[in-house]
PDB file of C-alpha atoms in Angstrom:
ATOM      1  CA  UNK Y  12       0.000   0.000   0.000  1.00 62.00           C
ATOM      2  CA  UNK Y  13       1.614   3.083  -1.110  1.00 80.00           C
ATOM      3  CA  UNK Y  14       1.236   6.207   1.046  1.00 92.00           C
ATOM      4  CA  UNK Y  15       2.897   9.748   1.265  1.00 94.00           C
ATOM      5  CA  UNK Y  16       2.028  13.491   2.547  1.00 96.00           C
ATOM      6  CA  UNK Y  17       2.292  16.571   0.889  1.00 97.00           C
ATOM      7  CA  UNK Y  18       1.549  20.321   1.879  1.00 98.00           C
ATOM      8  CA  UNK Y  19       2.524  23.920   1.078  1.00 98.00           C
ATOM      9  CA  UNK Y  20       1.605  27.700   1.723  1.00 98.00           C
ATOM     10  CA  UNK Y  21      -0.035  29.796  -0.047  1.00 98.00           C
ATOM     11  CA  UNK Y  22      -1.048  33.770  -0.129  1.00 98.00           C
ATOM     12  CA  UNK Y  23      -4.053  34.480   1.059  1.00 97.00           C
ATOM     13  CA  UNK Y  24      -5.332  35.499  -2.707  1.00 97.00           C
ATOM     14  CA  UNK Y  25      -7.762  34.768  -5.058  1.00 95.00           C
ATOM     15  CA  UNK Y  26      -4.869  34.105  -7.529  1.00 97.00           C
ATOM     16  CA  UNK Y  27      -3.510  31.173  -5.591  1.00 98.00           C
ATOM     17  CA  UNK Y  28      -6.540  29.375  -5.141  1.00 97.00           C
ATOM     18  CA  UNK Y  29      -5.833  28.915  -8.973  1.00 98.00           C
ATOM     19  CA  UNK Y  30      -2.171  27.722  -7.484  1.00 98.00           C
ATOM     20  CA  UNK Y  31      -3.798  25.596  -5.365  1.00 98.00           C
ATOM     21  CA  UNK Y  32      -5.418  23.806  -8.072  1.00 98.00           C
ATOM     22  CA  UNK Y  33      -2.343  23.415  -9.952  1.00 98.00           C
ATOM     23  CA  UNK Y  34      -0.639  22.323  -6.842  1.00 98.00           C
ATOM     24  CA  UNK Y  35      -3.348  19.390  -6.379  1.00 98.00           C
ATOM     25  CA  UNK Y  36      -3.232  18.281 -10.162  1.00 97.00           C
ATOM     26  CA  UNK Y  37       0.904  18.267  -9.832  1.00 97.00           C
ATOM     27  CA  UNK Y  38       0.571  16.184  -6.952  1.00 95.00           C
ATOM     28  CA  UNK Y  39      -2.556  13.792  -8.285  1.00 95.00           C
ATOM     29  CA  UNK Y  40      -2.002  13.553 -12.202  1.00 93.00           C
ATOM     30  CA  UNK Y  41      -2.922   9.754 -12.028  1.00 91.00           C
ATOM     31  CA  UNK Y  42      -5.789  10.264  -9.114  1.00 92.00           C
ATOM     32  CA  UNK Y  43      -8.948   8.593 -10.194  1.00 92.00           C
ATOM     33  CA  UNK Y  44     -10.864  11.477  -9.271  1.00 92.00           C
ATOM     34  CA  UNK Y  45      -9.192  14.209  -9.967  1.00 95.00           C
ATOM     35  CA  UNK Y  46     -11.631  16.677 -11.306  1.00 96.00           C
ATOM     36  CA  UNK Y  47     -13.375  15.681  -7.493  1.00 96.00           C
ATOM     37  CA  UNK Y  48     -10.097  16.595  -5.870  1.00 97.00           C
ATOM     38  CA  UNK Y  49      -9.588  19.482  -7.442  1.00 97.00           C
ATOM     39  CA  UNK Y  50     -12.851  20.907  -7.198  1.00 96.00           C
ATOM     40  CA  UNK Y  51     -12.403  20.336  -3.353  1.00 97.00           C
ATOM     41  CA  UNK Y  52      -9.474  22.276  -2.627  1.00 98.00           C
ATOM     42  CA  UNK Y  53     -10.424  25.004  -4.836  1.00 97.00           C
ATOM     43  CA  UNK Y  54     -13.540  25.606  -2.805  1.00 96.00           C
ATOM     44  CA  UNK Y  55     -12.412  25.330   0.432  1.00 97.00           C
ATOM     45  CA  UNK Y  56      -9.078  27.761  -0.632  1.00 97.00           C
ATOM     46  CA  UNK Y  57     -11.827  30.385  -1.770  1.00 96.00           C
ATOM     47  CA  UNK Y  58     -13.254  30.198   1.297  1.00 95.00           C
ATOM     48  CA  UNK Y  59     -10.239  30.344   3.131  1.00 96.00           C
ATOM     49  CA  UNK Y  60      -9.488  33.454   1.482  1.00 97.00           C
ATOM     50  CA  UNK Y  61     -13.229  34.708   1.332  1.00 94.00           C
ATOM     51  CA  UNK Y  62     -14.377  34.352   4.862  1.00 94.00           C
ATOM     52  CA  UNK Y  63     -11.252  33.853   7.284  1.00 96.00           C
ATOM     53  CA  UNK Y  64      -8.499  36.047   8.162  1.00 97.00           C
ATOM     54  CA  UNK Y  65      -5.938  34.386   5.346  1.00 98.00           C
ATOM     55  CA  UNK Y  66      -7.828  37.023   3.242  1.00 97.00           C
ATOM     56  CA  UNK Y  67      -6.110  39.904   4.952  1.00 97.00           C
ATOM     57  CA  UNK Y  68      -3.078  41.178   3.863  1.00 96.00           C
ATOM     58  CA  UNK Y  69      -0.128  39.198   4.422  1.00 96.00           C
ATOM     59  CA  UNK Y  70      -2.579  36.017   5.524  1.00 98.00           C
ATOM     60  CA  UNK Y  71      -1.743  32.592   4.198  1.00 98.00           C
ATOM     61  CA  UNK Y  72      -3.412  29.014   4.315  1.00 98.00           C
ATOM     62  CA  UNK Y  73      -1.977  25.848   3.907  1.00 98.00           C
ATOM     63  CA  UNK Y  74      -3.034  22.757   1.610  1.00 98.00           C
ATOM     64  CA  UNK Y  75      -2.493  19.197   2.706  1.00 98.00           C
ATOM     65  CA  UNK Y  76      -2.919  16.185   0.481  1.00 98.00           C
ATOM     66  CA  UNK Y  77      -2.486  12.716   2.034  1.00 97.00           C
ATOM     67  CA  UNK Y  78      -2.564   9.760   0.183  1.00 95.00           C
ATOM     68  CA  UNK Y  79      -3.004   5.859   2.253  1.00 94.00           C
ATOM     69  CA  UNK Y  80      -4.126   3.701  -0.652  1.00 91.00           C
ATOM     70  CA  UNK Y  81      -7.092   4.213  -2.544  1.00 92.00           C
ATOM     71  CA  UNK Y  82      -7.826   7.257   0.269  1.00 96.00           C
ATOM     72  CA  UNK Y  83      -7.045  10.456  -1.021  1.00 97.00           C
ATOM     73  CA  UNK Y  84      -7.092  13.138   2.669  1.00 97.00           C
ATOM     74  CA  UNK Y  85      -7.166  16.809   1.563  1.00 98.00           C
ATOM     75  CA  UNK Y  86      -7.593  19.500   4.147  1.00 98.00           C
ATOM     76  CA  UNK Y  87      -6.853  23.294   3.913  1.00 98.00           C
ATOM     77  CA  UNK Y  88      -5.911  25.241   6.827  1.00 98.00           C
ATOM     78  CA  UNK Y  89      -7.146  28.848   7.694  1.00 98.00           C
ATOM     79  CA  UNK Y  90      -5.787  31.774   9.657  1.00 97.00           C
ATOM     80  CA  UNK Y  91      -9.271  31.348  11.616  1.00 96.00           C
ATOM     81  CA  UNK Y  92     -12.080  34.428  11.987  1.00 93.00           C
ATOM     82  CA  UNK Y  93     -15.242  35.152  13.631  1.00 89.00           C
ATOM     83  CA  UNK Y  94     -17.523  32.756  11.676  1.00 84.00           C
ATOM     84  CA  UNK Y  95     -17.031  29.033  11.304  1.00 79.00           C
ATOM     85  CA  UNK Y  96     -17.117  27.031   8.211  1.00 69.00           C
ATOM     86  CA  UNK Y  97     -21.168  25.320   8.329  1.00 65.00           C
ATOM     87  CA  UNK Y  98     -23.093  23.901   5.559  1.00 63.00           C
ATOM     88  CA  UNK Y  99     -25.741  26.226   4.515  1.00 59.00           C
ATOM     89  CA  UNK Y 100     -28.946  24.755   3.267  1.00 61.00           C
ATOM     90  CA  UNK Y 101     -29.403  24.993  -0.624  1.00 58.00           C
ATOM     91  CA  UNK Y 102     -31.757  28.081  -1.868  1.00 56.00           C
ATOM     92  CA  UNK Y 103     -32.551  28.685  -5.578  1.00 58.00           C
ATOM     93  CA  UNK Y 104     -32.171  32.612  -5.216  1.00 57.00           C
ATOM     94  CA  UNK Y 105     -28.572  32.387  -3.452  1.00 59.00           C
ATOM     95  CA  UNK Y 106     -25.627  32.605  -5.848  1.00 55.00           C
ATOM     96  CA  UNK Y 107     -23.255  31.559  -2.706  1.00 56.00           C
ATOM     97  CA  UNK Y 108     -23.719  29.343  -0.131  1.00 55.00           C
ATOM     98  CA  UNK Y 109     -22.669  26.183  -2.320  1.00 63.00           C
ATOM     99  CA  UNK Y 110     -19.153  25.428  -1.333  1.00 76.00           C
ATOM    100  CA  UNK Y 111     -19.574  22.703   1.539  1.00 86.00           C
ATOM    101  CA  UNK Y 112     -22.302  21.490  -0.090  1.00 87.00           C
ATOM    102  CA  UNK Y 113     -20.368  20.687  -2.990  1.00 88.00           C
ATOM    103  CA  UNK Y 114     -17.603  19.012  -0.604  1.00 93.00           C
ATOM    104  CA  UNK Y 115     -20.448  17.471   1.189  1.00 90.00           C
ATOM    105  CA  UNK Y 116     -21.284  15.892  -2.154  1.00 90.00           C
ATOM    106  CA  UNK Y 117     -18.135  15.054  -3.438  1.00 93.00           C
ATOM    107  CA  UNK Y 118     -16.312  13.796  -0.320  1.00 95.00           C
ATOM    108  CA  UNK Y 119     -16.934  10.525   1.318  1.00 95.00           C
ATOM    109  CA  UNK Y 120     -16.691  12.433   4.950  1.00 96.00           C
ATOM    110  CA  UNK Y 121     -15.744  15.763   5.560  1.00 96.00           C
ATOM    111  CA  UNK Y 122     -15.186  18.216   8.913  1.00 95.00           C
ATOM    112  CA  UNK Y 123     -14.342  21.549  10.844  1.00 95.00           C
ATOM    113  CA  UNK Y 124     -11.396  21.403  13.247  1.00 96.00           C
ATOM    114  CA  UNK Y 125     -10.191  24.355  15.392  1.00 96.00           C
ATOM    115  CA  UNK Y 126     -11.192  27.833  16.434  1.00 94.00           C
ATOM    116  CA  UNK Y 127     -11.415  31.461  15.674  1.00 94.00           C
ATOM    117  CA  UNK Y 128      -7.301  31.183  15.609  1.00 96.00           C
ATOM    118  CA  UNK Y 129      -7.219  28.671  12.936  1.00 97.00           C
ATOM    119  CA  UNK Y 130      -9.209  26.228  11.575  1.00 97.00           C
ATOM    120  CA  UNK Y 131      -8.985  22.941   9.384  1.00 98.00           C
ATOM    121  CA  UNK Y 132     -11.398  22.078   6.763  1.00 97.00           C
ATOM    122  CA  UNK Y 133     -10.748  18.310   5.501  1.00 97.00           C
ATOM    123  CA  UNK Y 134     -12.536  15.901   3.351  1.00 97.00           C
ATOM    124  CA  UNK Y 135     -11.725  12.241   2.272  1.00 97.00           C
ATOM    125  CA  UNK Y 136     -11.866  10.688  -0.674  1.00 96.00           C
ATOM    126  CA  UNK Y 137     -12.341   6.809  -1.432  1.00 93.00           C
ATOM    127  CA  UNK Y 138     -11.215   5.905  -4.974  1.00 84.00           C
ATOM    128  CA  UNK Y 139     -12.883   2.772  -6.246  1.00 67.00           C
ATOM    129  CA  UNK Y 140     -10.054  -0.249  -6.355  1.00 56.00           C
ATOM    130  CA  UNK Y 141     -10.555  -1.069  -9.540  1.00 47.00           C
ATOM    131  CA  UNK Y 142      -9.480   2.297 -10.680  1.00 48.00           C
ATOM    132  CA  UNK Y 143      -6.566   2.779  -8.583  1.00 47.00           C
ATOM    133  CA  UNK Y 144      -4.901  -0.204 -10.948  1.00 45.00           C
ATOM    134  CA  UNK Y 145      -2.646   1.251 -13.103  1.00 46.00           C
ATOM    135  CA  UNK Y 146      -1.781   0.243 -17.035  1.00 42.00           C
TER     136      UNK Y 146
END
């Protein structure tokens, strides 16, 4: 079983949530699901840098990827704020409120760790085994 860890900083930007993305398809290029993955870290990195204190200037958060076998863990980490991260219910009218609900979605379990100093958003991801093989 083949497992390894990854992580880096990023500004607090809208620009490197695009980074982030990168960072996750340079890290994943043979990861079943890596449109899923992707999609992930992009939305919690934009709320990281929407509705936390990495926003500010000179704020950062960090993005882990952890890979034990056909698990994929990704988690971004936040400079914390007032609010935390909740999953809003769906509404027709709202452009926002579709991030963790997405995650939700996408992830086969997902959660909040931490405080107003800093908090962890993670989600897991369970490829099927029959994809992991590789040609």
């Amino acid at each position: 079983m083949s497992s390894w860890r990854v992580t880096r900083v990023f500004l607090g930007s809208a620009i490197s949530v695009l980074e982030a993305r990168r960072f996750v398809a340079a890290f994943l290029p043979t990861w079943p699901d890596l449109d899923d993955a992707v999609l992930i870290v992009s939305e919690l990195a934009t709320n990281a840098v929407r509705h936390t204190n990495s926003g500010r200037p000179g704020g950062r958060f960090i993005v882990s990827l952890e890979v034990i076998g056909s698990t994929l863990g990704v988690a971004v980490q936040d400079e914390g704020g007032l609010r935390s991260p909740r999953l809003l219910p769906l509404s027709p009218t709202e452009m926002g409120g579709r991030g963790l609900a997405l995650v939700s979605g996408l992830s086969a379990k997902w959660g909040v760790v931490g405080d107003e100093n800093g908090r962890t958003v993670w989600a897991v991801l369970e490829a099927a085994p029959f994809a992991m093989v590789r040609s």
